[in-house]
CSV table of N, CA and C in Angstrom, one decimal:
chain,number,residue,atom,x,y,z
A,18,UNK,N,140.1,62.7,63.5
A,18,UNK,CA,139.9,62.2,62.1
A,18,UNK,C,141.2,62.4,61.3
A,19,UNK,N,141.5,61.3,61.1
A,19,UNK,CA,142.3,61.2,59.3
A,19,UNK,C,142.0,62.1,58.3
A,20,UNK,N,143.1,62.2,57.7
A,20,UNK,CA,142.6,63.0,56.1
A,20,UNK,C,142.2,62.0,55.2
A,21,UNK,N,142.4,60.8,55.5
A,21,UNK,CA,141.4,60.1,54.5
A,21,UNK,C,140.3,59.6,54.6
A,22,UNK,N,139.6,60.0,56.1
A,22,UNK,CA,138.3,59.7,56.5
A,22,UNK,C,137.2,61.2,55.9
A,23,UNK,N,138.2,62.6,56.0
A,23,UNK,CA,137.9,63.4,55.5
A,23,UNK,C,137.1,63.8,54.3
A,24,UNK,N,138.3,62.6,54.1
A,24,UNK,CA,138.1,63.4,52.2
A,24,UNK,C,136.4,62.3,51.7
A,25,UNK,N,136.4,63.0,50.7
A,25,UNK,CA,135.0,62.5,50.0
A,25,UNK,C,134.9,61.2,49.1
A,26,UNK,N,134.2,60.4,49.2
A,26,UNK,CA,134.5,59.7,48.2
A,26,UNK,C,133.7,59.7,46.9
A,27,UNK,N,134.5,59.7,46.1
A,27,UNK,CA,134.2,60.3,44.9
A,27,UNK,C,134.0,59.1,43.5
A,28,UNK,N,134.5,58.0,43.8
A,28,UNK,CA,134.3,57.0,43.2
A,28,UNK,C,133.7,56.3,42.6
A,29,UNK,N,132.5,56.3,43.0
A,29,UNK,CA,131.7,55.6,42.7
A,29,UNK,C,130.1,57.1,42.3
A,30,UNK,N,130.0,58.2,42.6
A,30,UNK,CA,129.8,58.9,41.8
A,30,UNK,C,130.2,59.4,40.5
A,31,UNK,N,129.5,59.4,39.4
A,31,UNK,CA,129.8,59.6,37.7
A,31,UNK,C,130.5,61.0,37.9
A,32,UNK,N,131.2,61.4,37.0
A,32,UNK,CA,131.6,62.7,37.1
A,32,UNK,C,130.8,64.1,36.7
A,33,UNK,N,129.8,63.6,35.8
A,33,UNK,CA,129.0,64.6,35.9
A,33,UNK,C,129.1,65.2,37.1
A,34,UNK,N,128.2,64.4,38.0
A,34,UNK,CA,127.5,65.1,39.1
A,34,UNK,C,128.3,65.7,40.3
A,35,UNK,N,129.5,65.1,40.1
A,35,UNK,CA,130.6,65.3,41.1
A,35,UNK,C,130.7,66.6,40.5
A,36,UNK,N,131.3,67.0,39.3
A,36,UNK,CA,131.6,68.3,39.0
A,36,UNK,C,130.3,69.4,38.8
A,37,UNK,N,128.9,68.5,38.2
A,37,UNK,CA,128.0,70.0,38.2
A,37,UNK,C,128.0,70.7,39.5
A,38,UNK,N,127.2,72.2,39.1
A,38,UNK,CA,126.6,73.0,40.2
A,38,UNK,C,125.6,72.6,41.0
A,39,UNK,N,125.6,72.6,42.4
A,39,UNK,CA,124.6,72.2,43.4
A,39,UNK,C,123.0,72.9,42.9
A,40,UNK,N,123.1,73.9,43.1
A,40,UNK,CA,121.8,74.2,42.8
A,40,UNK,C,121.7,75.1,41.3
A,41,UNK,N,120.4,76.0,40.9
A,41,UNK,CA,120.6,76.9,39.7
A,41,UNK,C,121.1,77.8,39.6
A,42,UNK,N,121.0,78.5,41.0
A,42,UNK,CA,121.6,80.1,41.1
A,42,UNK,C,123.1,79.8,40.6
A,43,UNK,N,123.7,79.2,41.2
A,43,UNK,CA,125.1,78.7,40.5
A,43,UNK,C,125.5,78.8,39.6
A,44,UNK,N,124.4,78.0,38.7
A,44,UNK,CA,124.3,78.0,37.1
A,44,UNK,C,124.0,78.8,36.5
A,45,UNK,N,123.0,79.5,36.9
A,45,UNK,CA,122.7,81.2,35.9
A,45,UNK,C,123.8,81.8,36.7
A,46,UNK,N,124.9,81.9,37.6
A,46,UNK,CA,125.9,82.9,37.7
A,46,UNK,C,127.1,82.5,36.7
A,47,UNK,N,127.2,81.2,36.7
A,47,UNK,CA,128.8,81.1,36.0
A,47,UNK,C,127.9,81.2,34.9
A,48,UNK,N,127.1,81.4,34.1
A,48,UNK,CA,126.5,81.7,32.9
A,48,UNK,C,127.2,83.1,32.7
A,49,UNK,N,126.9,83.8,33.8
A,49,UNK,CA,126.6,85.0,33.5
A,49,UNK,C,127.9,85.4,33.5
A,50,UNK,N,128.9,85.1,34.8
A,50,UNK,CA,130.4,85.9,34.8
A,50,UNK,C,131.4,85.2,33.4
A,51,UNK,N,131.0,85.3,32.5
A,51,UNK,CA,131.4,84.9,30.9
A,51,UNK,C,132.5,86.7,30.6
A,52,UNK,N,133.4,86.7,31.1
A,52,UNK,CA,134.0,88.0,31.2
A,52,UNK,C,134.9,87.8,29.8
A,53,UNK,N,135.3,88.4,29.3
A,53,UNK,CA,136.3,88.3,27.7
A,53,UNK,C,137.5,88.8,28.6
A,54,UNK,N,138.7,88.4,27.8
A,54,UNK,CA,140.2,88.2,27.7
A,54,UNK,C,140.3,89.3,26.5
A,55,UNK,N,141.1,90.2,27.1
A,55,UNK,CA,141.5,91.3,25.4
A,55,UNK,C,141.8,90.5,24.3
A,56,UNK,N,141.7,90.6,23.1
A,56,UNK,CA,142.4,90.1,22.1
A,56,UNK,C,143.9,90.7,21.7
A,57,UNK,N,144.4,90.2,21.7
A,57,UNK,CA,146.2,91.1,21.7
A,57,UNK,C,146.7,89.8,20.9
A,58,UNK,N,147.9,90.5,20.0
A,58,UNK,CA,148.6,89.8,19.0
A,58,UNK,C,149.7,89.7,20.0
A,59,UNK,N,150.8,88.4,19.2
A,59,UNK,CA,151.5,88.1,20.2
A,59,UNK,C,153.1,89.3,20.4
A,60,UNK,N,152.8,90.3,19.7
A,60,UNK,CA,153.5,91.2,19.8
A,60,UNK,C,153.0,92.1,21.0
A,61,UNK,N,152.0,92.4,20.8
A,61,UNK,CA,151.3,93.1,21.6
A,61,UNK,C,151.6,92.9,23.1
A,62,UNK,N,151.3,91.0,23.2
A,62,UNK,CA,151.8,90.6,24.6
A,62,UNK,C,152.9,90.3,25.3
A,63,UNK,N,154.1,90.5,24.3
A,63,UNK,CA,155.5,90.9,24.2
A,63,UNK,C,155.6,91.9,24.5
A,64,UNK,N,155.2,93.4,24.0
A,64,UNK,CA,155.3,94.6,24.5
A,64,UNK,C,155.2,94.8,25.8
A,65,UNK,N,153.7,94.0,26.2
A,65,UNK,CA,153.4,94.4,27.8
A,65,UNK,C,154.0,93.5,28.9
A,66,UNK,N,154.3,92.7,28.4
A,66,UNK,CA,155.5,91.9,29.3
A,66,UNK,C,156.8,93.3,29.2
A,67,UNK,N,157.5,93.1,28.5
A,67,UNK,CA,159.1,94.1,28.4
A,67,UNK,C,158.4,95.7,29.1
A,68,UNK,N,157.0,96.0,28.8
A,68,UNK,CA,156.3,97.7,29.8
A,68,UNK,C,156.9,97.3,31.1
A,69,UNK,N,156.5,95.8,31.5
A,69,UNK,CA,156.5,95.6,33.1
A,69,UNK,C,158.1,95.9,33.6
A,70,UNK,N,158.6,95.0,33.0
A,70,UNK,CA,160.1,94.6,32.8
A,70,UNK,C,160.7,96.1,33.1
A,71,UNK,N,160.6,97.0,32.0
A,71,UNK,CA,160.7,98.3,32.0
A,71,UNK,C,160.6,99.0,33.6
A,72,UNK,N,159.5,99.3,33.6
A,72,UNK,CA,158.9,99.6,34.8
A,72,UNK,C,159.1,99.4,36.1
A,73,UNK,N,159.9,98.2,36.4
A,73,UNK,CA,160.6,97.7,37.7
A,73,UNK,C,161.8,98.7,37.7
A,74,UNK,N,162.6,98.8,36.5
A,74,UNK,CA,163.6,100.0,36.9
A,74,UNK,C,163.5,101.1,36.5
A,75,UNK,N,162.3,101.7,36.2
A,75,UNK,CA,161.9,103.0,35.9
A,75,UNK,C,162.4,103.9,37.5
A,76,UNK,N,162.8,105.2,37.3
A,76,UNK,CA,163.1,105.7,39.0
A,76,UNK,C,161.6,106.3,39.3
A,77,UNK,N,161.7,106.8,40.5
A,77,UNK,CA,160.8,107.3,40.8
A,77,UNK,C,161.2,108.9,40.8
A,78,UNK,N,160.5,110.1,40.2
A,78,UNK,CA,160.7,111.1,39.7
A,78,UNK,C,160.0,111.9,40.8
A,79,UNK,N,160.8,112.7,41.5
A,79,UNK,CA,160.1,113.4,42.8
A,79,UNK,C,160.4,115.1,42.2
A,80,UNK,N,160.0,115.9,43.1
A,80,UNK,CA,159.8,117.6,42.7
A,80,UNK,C,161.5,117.6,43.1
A,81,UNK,N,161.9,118.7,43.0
A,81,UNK,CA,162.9,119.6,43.6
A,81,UNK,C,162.8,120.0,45.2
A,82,UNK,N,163.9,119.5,46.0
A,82,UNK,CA,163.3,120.0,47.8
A,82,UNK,C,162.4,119.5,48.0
A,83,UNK,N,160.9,118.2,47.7
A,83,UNK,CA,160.1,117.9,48.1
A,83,UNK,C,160.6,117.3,49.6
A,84,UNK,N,161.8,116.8,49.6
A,84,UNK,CA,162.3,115.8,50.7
A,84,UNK,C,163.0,116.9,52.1
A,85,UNK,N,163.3,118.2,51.7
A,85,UNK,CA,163.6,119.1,52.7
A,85,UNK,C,162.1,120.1,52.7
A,86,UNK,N,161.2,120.3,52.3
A,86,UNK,CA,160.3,121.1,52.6
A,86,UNK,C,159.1,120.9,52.8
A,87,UNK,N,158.4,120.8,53.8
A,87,UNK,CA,156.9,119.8,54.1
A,87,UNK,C,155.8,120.4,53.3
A,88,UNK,N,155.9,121.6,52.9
A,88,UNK,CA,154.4,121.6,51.9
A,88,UNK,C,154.6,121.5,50.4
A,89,UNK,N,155.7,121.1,50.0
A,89,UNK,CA,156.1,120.4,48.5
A,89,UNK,C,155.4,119.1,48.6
A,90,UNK,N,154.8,118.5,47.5
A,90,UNK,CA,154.2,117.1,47.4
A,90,UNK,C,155.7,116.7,46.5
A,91,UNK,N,155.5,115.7,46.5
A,91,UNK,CA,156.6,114.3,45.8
A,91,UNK,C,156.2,114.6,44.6
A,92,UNK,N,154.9,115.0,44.0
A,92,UNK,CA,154.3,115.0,42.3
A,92,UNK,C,155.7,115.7,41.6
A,93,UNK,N,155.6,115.2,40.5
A,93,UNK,CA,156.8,116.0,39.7
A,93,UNK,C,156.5,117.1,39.2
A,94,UNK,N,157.5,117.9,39.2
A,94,UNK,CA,157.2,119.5,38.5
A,94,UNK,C,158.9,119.6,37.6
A,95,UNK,N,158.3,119.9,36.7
A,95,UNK,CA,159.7,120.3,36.1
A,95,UNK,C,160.2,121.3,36.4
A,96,UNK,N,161.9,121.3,36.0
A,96,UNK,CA,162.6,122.4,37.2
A,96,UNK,C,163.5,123.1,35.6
A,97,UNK,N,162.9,123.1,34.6
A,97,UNK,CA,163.2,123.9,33.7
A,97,UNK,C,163.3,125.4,33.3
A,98,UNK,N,162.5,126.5,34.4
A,98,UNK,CA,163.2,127.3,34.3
A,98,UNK,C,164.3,127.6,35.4
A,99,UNK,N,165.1,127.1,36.3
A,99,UNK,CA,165.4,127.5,37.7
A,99,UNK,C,166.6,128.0,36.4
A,100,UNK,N,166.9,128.4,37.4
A,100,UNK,CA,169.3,129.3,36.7
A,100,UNK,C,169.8,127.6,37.3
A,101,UNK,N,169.7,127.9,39.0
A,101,UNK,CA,170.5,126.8,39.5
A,101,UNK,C,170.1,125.5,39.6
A,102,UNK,N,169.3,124.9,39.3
A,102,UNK,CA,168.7,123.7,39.9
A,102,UNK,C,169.5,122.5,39.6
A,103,UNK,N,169.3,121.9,40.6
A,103,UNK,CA,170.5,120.4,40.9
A,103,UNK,C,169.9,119.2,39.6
A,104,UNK,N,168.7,119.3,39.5
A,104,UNK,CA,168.0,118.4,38.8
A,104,UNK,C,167.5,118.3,37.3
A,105,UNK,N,167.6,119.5,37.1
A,105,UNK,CA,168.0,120.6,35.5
A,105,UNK,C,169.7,120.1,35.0
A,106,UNK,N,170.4,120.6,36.2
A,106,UNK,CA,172.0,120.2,35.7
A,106,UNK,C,172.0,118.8,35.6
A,107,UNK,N,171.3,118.1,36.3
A,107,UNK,CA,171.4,116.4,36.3
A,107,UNK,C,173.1,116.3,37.3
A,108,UNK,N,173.0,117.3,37.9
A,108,UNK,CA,173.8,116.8,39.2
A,108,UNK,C,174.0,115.3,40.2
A,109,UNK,N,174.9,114.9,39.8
A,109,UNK,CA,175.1,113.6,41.0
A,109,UNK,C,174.7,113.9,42.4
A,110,UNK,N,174.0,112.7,42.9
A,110,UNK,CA,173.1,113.0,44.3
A,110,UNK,C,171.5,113.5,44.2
A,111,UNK,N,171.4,113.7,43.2
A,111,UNK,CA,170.1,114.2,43.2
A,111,UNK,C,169.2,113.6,42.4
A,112,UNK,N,167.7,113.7,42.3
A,112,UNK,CA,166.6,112.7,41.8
A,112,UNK,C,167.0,112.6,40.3
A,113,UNK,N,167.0,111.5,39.8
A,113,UNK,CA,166.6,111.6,37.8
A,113,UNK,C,165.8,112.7,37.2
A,114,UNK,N,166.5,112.9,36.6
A,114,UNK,CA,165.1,113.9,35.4
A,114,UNK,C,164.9,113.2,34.3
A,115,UNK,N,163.2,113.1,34.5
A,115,UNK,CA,162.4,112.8,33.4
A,115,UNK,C,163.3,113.2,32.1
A,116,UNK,N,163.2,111.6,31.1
A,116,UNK,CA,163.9,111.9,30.1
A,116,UNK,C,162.9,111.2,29.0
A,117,UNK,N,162.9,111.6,27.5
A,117,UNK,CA,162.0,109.7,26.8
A,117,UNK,C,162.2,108.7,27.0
A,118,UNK,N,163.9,108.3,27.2
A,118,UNK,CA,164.3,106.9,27.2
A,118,UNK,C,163.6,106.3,28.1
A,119,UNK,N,162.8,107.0,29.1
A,119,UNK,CA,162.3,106.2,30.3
A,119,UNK,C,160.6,105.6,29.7
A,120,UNK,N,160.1,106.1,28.6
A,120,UNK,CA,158.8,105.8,28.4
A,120,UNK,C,158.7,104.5,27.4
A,121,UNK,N,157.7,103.9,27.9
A,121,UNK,CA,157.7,102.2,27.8
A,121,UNK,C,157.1,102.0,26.1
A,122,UNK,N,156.9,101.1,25.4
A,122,UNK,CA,157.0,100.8,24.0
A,122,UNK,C,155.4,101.4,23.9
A,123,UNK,N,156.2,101.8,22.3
A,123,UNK,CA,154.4,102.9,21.9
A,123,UNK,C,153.0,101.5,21.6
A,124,UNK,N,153.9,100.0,21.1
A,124,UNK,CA,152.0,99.5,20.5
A,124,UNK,C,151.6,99.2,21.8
A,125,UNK,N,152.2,99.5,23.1
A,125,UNK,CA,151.2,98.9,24.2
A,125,UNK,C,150.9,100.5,25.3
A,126,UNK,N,151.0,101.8,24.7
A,126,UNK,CA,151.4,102.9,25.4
A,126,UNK,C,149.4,103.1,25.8
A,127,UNK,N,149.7,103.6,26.7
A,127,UNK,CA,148.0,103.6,27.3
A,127,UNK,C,146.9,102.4,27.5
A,128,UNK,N,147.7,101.2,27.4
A,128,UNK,CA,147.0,99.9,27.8
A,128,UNK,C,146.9,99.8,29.1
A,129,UNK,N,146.0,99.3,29.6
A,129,UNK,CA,145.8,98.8,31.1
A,129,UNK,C,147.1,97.6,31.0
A,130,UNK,N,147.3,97.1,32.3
A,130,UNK,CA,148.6,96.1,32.3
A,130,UNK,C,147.8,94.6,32.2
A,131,UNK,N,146.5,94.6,32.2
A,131,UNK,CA,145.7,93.2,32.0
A,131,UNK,C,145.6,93.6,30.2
A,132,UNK,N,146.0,94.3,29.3
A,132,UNK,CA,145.9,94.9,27.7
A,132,UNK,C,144.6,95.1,27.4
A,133,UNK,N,143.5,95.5,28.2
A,133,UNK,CA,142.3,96.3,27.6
A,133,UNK,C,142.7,97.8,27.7
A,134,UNK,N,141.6,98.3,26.8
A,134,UNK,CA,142.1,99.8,26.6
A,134,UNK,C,140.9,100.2,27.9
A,135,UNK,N,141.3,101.5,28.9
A,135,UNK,CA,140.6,101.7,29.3
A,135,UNK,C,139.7,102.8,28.7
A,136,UNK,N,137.5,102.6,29.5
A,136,UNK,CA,136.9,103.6,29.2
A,136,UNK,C,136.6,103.8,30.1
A,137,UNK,N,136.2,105.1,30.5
A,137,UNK,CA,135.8,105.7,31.6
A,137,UNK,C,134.1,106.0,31.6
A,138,UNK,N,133.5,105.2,32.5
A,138,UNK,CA,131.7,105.7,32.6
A,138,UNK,C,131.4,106.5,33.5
A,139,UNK,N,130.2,107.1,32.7
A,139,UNK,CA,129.7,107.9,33.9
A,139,UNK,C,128.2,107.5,34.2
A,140,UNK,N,127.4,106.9,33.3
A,140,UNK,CA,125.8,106.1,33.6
A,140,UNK,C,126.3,105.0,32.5
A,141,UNK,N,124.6,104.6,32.3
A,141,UNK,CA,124.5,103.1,32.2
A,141,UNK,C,124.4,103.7,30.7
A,142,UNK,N,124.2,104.6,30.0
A,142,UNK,CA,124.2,104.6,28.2
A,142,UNK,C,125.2,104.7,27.9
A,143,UNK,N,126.5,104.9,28.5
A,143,UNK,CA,127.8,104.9,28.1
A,143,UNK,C,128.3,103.9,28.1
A,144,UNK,N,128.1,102.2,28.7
A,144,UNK,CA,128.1,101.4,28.3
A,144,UNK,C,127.9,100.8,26.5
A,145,UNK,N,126.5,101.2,26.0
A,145,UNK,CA,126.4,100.9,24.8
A,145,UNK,C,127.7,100.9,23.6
A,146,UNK,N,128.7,101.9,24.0
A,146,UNK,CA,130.0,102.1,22.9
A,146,UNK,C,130.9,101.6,23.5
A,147,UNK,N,130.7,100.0,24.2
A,147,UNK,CA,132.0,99.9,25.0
A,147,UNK,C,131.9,98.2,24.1
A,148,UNK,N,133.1,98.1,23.2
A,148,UNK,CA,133.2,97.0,23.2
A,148,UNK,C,133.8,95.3,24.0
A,149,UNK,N,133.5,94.9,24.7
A,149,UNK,CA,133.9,93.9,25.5
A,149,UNK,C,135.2,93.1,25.3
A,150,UNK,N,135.3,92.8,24.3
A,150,UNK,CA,137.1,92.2,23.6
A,150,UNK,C,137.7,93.5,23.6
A,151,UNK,N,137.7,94.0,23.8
A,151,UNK,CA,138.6,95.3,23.7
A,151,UNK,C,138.8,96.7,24.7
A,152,UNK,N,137.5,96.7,25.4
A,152,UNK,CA,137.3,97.9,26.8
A,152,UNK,C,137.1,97.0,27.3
A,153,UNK,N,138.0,97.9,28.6
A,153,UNK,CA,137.4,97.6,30.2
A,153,UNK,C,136.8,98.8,30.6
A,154,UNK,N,136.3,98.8,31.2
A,154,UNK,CA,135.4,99.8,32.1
A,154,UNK,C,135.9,100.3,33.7
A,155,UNK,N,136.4,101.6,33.8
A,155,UNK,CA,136.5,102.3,34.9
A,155,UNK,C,135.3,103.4,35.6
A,156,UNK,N,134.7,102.9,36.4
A,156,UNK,CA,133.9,103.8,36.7
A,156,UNK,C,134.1,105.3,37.5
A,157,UNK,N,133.4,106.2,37.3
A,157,UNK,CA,133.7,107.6,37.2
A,157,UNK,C,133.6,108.1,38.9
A,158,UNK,N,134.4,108.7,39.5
A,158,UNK,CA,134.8,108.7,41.3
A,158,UNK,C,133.5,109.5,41.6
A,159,UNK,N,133.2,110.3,40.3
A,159,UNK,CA,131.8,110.9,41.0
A,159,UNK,C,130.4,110.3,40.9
A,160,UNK,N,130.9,109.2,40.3
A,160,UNK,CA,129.6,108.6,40.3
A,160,UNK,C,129.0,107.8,41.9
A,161,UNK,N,127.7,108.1,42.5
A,161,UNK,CA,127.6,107.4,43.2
A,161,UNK,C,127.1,106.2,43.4
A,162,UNK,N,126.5,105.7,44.8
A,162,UNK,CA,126.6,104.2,44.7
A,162,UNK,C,125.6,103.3,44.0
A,163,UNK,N,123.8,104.4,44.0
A,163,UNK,CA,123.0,103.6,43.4
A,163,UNK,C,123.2,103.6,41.9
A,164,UNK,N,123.9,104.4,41.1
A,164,UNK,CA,124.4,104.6,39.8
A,164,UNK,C,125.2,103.4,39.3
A,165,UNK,N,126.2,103.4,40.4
A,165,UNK,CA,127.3,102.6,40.4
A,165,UNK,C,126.9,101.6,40.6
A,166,UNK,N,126.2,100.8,41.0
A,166,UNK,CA,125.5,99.3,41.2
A,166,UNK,C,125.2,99.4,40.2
A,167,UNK,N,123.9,99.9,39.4
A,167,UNK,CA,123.3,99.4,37.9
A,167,UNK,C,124.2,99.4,36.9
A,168,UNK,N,125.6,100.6,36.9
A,168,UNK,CA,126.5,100.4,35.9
A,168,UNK,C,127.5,98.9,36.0
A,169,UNK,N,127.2,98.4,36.9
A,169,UNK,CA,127.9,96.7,36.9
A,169,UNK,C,127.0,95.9,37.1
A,170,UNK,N,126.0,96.2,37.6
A,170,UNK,CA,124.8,95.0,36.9
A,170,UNK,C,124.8,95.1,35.2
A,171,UNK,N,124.7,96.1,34.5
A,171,UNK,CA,124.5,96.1,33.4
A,171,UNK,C,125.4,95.2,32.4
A,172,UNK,N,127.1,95.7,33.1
A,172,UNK,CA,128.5,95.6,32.7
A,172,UNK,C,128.3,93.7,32.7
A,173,UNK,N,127.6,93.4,33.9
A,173,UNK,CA,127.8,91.7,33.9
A,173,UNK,C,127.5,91.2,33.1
A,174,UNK,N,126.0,91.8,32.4
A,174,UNK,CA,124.5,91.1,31.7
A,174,UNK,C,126.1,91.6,30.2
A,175,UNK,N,126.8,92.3,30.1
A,175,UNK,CA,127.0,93.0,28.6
A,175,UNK,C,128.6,91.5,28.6
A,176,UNK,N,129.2,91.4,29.8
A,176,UNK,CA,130.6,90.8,29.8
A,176,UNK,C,131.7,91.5,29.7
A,177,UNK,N,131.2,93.1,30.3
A,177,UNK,CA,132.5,93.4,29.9
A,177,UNK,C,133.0,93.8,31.5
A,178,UNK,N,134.5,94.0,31.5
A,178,UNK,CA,134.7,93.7,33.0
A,178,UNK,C,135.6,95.1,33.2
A,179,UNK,N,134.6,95.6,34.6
A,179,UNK,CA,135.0,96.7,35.7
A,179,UNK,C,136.2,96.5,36.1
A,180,UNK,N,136.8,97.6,36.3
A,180,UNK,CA,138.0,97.7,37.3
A,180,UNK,C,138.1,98.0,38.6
A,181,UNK,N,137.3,98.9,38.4
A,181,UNK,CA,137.4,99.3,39.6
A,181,UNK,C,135.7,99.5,40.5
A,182,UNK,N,134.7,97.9,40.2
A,182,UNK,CA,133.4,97.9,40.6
A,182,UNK,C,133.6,96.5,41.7
């Protein structure tokens, strides 16, 4: 077969019908996934653009000896009290020390990078103080799975949108 034996002919059907939904379930869903867009000024969206921007050359801030000693994690620790430390003196060859200049612009500071503020839930009544133009919803690691289903069934029926559901 051809790709133009393929394709559909659409021509002579109205557009309506070509573009409605096949059946209803279809239609009570895109009803329902009606999800909000943060409201953000156009400053705002400036800010979180230049965070990103930022953030590509942010370094990556490791411990002191995490890379010569196997039970050191990479997590940062400050090396502020040592006498000698390589990373205190800001010695060449050795990892950046955390400084301010590295921290990204205050009106977008604790935004998600989609610009909702995040909330954190733990059931389904903590939804009620969550406003949808403005929270996203992260659900809580200890929450489990039958919890966790109704708190995004709920989240769908309310529009406000999970992150991590």
């Amino acid at each position: 077969m051809s790709t133009e034996e393929k394709q559909v002919n659409t021509e002579n059907v109205p557009k309506e019908e070509a573009t409605a939904p096949t059946t209803e379930a279809q239609a009570s869903t895109e009803e329902k996934k009606k999800t909000y867009k943060p409201t953000l000024t156009a400053e705002q969206q400036k800010m979180l653009k230049l965070r990103q921007l930022i953030s590509r050359y942010r370094p990556r801030f490791i411990r002191m000896n995490s890379w010569r000693i196997k039970r050191l994690e990479d997590t940062w620790r400050s090396p502020r009290t040592s006498i000698d430390n390589q990373i205190r003196k800001q010695l060449k060859g050795f990892p950046p020390l955390v400084k301010i200049g590295y921290r990204g612009p205050k009106l977008v500071r604790g935004l998600h990078p989609s610009g909702f503020e995040e909330v954190v839930v733990y059931n389904v009544e903590d939804l009620q103080n969550v406003d949808p133009k403005r929270h996203a919803v992260r659900i809580a690691r200890t929450v489990g799975r039958r919890k966790r289903a109704e708190i995004i069934k709920k989240a769908e029926e309310i529009g406000v949108r999970v992150l991590n559901g």
